[in-house]
PDB file of C-alpha atoms in Angstrom:
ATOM      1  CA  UNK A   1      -0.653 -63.836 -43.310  1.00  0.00           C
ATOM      2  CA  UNK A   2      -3.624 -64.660 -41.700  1.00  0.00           C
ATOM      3  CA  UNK A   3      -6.125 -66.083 -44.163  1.00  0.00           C
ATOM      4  CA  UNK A   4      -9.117 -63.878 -43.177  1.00  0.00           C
ATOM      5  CA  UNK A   5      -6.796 -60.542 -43.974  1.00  0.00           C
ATOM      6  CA  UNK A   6      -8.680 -59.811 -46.941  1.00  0.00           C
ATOM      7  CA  UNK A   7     -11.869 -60.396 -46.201  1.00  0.00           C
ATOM      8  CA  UNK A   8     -11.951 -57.887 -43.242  1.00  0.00           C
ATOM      9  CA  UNK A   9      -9.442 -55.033 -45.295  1.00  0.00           C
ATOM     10  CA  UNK A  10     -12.409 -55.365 -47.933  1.00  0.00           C
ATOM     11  CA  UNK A  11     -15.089 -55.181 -45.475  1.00  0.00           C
ATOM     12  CA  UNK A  12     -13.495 -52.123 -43.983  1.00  0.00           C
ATOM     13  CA  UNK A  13     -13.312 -53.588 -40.653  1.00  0.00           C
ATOM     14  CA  UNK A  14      -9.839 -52.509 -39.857  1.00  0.00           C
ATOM     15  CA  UNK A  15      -8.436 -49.252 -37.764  1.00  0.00           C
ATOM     16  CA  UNK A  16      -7.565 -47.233 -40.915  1.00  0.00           C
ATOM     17  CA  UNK A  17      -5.548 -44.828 -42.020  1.00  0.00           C
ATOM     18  CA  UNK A  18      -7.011 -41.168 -43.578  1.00  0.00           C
ATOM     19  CA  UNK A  19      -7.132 -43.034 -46.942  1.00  0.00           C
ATOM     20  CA  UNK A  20      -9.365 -45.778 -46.031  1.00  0.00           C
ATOM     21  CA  UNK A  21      -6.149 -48.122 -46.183  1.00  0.00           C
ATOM     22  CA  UNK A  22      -5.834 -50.444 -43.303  1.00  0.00           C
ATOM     23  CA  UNK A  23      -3.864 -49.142 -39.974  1.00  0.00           C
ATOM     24  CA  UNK A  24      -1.006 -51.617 -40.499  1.00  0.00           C
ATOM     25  CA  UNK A  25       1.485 -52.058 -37.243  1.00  0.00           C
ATOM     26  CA  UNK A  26       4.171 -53.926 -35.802  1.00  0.00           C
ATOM     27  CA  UNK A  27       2.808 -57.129 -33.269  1.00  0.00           C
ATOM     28  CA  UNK A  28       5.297 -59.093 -31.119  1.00  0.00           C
ATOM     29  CA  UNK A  29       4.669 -61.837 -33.799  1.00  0.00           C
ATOM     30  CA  UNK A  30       5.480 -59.611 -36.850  1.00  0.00           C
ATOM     31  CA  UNK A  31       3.004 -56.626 -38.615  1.00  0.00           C
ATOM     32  CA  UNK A  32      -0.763 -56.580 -38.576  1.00  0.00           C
ATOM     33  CA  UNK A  33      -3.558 -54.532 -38.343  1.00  0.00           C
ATOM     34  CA  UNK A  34      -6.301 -54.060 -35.458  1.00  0.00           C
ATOM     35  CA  UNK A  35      -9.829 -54.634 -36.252  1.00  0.00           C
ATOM     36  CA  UNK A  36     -12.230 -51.476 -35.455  1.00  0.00           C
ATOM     37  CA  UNK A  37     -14.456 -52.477 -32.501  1.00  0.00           C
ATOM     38  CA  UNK A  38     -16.133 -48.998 -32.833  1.00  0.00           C
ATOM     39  CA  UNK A  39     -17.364 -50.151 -36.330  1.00  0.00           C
ATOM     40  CA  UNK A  40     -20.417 -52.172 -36.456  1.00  0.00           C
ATOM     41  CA  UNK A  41     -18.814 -54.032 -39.335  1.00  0.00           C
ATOM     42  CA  UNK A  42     -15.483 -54.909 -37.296  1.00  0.00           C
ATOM     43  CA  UNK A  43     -17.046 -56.042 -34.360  1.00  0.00           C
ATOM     44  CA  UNK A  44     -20.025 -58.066 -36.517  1.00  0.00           C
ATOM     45  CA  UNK A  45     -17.356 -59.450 -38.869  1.00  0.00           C
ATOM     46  CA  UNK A  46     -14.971 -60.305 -35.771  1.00  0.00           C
ATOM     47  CA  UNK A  47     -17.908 -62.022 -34.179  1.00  0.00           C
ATOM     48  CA  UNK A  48     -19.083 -64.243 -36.966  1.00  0.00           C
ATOM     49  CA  UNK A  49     -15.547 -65.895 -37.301  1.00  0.00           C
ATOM     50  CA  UNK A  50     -14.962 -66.235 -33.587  1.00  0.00           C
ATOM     51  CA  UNK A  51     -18.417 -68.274 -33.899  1.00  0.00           C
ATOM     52  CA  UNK A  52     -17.547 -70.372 -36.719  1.00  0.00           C
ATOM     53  CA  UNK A  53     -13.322 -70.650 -35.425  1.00  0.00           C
ATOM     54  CA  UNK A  54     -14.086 -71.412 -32.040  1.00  0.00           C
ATOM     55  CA  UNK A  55     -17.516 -71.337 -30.672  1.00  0.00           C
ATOM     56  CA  UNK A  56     -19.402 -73.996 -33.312  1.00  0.00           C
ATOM     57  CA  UNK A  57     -16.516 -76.641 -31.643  1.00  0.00           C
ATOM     58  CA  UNK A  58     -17.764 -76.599 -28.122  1.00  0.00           C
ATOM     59  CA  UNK A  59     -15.692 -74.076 -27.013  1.00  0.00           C
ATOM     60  CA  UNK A  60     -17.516 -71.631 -24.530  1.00  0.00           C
ATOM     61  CA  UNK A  61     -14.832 -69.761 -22.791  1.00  0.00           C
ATOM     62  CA  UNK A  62     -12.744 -67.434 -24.511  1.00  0.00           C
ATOM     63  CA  UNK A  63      -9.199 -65.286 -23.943  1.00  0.00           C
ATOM     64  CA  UNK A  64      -8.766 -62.356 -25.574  1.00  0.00           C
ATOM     65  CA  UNK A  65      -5.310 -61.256 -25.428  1.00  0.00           C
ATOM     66  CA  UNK A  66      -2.721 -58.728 -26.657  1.00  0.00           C
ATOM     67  CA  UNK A  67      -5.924 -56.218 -26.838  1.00  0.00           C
ATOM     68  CA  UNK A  68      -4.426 -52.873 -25.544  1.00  0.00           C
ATOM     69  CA  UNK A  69      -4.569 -51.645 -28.740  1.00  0.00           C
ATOM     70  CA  UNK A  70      -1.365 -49.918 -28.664  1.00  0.00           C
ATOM     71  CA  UNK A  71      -1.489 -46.583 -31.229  1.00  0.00           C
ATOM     72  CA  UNK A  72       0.357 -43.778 -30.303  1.00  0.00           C
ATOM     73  CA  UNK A  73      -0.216 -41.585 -33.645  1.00  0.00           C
ATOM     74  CA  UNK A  74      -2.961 -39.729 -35.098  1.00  0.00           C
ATOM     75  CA  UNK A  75      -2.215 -42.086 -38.546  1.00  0.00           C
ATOM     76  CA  UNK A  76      -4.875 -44.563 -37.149  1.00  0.00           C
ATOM     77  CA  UNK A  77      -8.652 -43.918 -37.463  1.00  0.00           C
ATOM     78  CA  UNK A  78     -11.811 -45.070 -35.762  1.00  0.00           C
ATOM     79  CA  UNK A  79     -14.732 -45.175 -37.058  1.00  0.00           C
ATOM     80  CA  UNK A  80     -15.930 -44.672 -33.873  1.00  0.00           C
ATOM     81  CA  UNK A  81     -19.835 -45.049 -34.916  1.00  0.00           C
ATOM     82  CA  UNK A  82     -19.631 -42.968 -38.209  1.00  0.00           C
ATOM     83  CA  UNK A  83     -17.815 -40.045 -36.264  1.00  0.00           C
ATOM     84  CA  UNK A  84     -13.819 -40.752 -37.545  1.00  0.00           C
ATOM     85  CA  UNK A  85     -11.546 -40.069 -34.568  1.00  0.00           C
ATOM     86  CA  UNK A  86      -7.981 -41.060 -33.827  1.00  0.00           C
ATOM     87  CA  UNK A  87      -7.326 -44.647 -32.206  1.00  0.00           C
ATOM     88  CA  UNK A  88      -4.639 -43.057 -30.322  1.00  0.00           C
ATOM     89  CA  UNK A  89      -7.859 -40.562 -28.191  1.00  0.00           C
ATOM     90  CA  UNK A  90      -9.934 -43.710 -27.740  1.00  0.00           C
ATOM     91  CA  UNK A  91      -7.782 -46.578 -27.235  1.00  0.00           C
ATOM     92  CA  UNK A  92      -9.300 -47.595 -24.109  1.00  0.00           C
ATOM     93  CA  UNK A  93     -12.257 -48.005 -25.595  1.00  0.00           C
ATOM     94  CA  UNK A  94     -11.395 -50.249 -27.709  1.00  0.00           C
ATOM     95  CA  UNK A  95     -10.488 -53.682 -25.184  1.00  0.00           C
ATOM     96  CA  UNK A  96     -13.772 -52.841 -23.664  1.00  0.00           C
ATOM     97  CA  UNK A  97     -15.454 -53.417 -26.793  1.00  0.00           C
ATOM     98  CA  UNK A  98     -13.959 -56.190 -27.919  1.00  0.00           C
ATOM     99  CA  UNK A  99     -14.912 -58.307 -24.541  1.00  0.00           C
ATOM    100  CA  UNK A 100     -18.221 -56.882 -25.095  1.00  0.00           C
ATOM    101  CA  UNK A 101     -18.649 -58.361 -28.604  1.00  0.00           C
ATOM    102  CA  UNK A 102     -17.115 -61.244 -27.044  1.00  0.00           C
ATOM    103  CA  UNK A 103     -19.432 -61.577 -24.549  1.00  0.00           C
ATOM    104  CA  UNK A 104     -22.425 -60.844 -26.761  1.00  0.00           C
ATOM    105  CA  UNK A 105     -21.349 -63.745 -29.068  1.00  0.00           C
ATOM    106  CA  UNK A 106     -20.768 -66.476 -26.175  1.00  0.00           C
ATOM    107  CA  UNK A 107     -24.686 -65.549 -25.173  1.00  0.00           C
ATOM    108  CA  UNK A 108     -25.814 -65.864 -28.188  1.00  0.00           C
ATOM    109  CA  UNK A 109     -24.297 -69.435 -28.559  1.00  0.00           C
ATOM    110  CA  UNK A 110     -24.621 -70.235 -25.618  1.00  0.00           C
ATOM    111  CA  UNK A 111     -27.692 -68.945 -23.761  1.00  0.00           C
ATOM    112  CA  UNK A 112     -28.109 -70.827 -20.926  1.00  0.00           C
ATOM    113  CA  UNK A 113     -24.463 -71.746 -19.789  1.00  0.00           C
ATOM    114  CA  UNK A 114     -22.384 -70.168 -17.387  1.00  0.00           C
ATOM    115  CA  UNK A 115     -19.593 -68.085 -19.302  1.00  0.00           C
ATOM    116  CA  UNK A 116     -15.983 -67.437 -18.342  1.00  0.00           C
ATOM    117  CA  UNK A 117     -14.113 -64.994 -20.387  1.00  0.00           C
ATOM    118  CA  UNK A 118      -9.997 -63.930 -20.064  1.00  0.00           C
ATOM    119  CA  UNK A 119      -8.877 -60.799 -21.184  1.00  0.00           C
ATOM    120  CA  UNK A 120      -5.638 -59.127 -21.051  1.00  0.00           C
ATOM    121  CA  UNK A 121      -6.327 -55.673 -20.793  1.00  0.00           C
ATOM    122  CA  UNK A 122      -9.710 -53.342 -20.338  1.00  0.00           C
ATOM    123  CA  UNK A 123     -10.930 -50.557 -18.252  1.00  0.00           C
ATOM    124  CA  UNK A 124     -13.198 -49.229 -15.478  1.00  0.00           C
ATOM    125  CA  UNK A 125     -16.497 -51.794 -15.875  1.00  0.00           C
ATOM    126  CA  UNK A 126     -14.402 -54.533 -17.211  1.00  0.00           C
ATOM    127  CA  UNK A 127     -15.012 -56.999 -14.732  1.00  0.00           C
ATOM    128  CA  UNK A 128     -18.655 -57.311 -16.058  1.00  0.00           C
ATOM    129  CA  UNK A 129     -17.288 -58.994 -18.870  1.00  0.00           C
ATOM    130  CA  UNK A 130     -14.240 -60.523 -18.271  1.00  0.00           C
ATOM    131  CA  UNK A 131     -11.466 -61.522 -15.720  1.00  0.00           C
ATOM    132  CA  UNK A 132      -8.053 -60.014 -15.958  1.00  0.00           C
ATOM    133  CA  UNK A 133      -4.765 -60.467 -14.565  1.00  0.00           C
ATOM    134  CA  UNK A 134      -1.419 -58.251 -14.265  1.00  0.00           C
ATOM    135  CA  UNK A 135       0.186 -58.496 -18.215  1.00  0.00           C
ATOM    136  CA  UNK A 136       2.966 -60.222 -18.838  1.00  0.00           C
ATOM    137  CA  UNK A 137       5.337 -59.513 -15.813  1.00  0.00           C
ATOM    138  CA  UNK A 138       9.156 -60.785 -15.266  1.00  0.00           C
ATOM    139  CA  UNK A 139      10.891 -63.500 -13.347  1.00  0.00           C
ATOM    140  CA  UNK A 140      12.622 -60.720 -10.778  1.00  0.00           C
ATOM    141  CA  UNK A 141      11.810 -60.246  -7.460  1.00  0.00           C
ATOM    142  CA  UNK A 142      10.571 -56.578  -7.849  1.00  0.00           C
ATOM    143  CA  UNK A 143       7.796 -57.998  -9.989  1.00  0.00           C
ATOM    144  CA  UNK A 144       6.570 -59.896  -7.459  1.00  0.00           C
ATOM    145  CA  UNK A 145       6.411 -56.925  -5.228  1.00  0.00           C
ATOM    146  CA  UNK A 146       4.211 -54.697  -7.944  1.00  0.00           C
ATOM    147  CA  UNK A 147       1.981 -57.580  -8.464  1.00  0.00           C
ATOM    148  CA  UNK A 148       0.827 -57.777  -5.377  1.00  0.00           C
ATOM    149  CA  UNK A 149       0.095 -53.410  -5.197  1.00  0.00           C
ATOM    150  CA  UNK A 150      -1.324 -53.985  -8.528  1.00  0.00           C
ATOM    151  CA  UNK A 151      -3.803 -56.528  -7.570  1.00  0.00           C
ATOM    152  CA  UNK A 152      -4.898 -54.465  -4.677  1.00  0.00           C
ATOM    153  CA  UNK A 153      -5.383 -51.252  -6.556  1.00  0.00           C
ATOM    154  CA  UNK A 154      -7.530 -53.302  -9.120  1.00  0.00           C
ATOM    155  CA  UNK A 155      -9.762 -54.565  -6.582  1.00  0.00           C
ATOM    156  CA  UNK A 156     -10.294 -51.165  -5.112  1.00  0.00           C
ATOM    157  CA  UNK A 157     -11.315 -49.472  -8.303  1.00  0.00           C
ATOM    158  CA  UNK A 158     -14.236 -52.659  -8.625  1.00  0.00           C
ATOM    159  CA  UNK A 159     -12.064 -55.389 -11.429  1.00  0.00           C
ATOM    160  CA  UNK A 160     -11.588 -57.800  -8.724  1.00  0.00           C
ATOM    161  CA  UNK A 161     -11.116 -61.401 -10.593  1.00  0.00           C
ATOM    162  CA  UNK A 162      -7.461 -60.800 -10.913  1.00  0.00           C
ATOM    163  CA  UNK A 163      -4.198 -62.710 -10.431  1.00  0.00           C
ATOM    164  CA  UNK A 164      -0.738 -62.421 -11.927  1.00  0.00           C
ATOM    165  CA  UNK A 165       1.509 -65.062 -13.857  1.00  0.00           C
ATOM    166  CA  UNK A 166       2.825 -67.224 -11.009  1.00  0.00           C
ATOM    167  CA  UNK A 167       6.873 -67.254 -11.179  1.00  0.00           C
ATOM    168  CA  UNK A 168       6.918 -64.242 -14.185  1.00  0.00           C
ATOM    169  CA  UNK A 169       6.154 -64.551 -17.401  1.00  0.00           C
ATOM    170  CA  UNK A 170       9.212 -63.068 -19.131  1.00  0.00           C
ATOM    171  CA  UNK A 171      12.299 -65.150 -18.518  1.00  0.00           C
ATOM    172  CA  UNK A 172      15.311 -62.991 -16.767  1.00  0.00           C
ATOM    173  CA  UNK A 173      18.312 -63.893 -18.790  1.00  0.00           C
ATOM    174  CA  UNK A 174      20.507 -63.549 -16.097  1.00  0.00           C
ATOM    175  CA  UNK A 175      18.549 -65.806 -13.787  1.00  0.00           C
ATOM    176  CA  UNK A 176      15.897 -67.789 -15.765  1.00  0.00           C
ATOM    177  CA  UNK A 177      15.130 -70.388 -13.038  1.00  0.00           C
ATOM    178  CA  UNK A 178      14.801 -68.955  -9.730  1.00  0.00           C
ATOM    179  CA  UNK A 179      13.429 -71.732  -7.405  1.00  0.00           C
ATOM    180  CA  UNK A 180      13.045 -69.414  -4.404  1.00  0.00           C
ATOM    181  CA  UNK A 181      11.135 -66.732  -6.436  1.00  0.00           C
ATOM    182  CA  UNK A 182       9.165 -69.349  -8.023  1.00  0.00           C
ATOM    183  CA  UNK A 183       7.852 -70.797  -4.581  1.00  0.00           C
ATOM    184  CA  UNK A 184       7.540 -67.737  -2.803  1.00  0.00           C
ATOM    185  CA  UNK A 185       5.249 -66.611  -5.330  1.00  0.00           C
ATOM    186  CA  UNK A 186       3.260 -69.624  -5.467  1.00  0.00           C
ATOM    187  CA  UNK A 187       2.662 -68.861  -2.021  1.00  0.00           C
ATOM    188  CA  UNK A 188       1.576 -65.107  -2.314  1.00  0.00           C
ATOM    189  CA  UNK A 189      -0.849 -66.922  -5.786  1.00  0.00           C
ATOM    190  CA  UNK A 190      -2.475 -68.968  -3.484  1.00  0.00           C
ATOM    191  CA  UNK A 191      -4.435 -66.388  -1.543  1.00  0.00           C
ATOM    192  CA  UNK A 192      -4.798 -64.279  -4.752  1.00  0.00           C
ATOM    193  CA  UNK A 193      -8.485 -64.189  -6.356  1.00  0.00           C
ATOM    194  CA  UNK A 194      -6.975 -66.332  -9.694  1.00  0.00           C
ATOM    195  CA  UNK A 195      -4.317 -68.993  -9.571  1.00  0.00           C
ATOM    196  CA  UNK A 196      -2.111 -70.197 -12.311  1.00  0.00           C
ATOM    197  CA  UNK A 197       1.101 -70.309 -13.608  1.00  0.00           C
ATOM    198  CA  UNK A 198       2.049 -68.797 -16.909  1.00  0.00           C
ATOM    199  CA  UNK A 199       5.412 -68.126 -18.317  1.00  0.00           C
ATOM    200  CA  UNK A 200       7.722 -68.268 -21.462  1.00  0.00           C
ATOM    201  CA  UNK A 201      10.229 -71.139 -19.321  1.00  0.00           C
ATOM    202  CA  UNK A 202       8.870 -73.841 -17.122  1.00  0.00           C
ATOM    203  CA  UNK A 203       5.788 -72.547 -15.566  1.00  0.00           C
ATOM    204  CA  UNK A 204       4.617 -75.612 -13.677  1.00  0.00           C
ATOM    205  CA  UNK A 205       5.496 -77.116 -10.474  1.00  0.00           C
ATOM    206  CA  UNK A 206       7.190 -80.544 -11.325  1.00  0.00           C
ATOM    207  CA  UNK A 207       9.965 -78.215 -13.159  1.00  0.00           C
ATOM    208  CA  UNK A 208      11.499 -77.884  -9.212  1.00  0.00           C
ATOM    209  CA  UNK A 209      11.174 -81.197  -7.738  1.00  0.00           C
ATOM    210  CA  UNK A 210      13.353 -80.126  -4.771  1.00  0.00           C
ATOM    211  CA  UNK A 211      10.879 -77.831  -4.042  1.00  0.00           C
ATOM    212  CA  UNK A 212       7.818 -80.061  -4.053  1.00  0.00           C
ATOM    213  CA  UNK A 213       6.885 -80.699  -0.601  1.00  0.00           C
ATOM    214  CA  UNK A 214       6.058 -77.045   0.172  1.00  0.00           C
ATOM    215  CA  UNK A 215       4.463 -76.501  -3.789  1.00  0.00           C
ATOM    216  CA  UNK A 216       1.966 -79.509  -3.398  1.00  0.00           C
ATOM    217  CA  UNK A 217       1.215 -77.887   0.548  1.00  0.00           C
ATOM    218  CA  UNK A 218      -0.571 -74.461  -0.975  1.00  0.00           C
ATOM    219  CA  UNK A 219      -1.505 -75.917  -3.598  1.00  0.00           C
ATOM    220  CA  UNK A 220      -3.874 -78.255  -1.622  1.00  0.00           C
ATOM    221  CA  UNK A 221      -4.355 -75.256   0.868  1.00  0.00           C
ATOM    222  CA  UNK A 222      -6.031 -73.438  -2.406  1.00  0.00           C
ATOM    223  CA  UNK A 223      -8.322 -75.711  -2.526  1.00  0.00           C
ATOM    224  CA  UNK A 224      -9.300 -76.068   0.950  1.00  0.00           C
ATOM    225  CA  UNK A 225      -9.710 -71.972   1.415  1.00  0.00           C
ATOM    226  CA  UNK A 226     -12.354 -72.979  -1.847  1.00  0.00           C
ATOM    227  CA  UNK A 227     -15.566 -72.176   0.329  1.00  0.00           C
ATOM    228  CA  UNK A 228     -13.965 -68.636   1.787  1.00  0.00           C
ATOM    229  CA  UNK A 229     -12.946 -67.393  -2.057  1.00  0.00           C
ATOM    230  CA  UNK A 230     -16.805 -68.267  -3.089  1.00  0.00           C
ATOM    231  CA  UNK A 231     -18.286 -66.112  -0.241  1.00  0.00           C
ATOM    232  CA  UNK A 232     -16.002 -63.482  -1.243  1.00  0.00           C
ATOM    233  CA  UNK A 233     -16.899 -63.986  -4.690  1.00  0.00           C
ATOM    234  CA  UNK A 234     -20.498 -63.740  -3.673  1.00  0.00           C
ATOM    235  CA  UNK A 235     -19.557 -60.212  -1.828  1.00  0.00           C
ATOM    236  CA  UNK A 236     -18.222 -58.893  -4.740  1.00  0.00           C
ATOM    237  CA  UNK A 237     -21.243 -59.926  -7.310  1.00  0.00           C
ATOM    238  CA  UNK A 238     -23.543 -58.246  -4.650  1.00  0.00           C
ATOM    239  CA  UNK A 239     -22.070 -55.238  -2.677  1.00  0.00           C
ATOM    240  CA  UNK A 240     -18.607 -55.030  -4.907  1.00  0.00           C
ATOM    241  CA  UNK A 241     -16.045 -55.469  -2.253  1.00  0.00           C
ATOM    242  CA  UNK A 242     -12.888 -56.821  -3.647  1.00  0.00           C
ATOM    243  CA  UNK A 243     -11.817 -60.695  -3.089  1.00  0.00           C
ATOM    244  CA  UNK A 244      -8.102 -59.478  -2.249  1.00  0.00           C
ATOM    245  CA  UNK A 245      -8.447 -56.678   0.220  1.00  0.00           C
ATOM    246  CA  UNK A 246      -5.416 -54.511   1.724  1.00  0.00           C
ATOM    247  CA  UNK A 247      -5.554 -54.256   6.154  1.00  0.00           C
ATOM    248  CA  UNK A 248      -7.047 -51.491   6.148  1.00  0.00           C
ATOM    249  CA  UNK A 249     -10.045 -52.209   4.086  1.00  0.00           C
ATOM    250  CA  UNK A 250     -12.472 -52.063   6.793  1.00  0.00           C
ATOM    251  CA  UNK A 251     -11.147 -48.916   8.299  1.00  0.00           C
ATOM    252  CA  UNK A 252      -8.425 -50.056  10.705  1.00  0.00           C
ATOM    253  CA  UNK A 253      -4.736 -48.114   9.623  1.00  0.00           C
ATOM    254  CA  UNK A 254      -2.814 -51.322  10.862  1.00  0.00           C
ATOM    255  CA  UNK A 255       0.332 -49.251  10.367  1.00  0.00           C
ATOM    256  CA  UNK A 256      -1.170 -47.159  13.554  1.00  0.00           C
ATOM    257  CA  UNK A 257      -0.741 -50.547  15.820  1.00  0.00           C
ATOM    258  CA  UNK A 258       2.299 -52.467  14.643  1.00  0.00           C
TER     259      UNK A 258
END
């Protein structure tokens, strides 16, 4: 049980149920409850122990994951400012929120650094506060191929800081090391707007020493393509182009030609 249960079921900071009793749900590490980031008192509360549990040690960049508030009955109420509603209706509000509060406490601490904030999930507008990425995919070769269509459809509707989990995240039982997969999306990462590797089973590099020769060669070429991914960055803070952009971006149908 997390020790700072009670004070937020007492504080009524909790998605709740008709009877004022904390929404209580089933998490990938056992039950729980979601706090109410469309209650003043939530997202206060929430913010005053992310200052004292992470921010009062130095830290200044923050991941907020596992946020897509997943409710799919009408059990679960918001207070969404004083007028109740179902969580289920407003749901993606509620990641939004939470990287705002986020963001709102990293300021505050923090007023004259440069912020970086991670968050797993959000909609339209999130990329003011936060970077995102493509959820937990699998090791298969088909995720490879949606990552890449899912990347390109977030840049064109303006959350452009994205990336995926190099490899997949979610081991394939019938093929949990796939060397091939591995490399060949290392490549594809490399020209992505975030790189890193992220998975349940031997994520980094140095776990396929046969391959090493090409891993180490776009690894370096990441860094040297450094200056391009800034300008692009810079043409995304000011006119919102995306950093990864499909062919036909500027107009050309390349489909037309080849």
């Amino acid at each position: 049980t997390n020790p700072h249960y009670d004070t937020f079921r007492q504080a009524g900071a909790f998605i709740a149920t008709e009877d004022g009793d904390p929404y209580i749900t089933q998490f990938w590490g056992g039950k729980g409850s979601f706090v109410d980031f469309t209650n003043p008192v939530g997202r206060s509360l929430w913010q005053q122990h992310m200052e004292r549990s992470l921010l009062d040690y130095g830290i200044h960049s923050v991941w907020n994951d596992n946020n897509e508030f997943d409710i799919s009955d009408d059990e679960a109420i918001c207070c969404n400012e004083g007028m109740p509603t179902p969580a289920c209706q407003i749901r993606a509000r509620l990641p939004m929120l939470m990287n705002i509060a986020a963001k709102q406490a990293l300021e505050r601490k923090y007023p004259n650094l440069r912020l970086y904030q991670v968050t797993r999930s959000g909609n339209t507008g999130i990329g003011r506060y936060a970077q995102t990425w493509t959820g937990d995919n699998y090791t298969i070769w088909d995720s490879l191929r949606y990552n890449i269509a899912t990347m390109l459809g977030c840049g064109l509707s303006g959350i452009s800081l994205t990336g995926s989990d190099i490899g997949g995240f979610a081991v394939d039982p019938a093929n949990p090391l796939d060397a091939e997969l591995y490399v060949r999306w290392l490549q594809m990462g490399a020209f992505t707007p975030t790189f890193r590797t992220h998975a349940q089973l031997k994520p980094e590099p140095y776990h396929y020493p046969a391959q090493e020769k090409i891993s180490k060669r776009f690894i370096k070429m990441r860094y040297e393509w450094l200056p391009y991914n800034y300008t692009l960055a810079y043409e995304n803070a000011t006119a919102g182009a995306p950093l990864a952009r499909p062919f036909n971006f500027n107009g050309t149908n390349l489909d037309e030609k080849y």
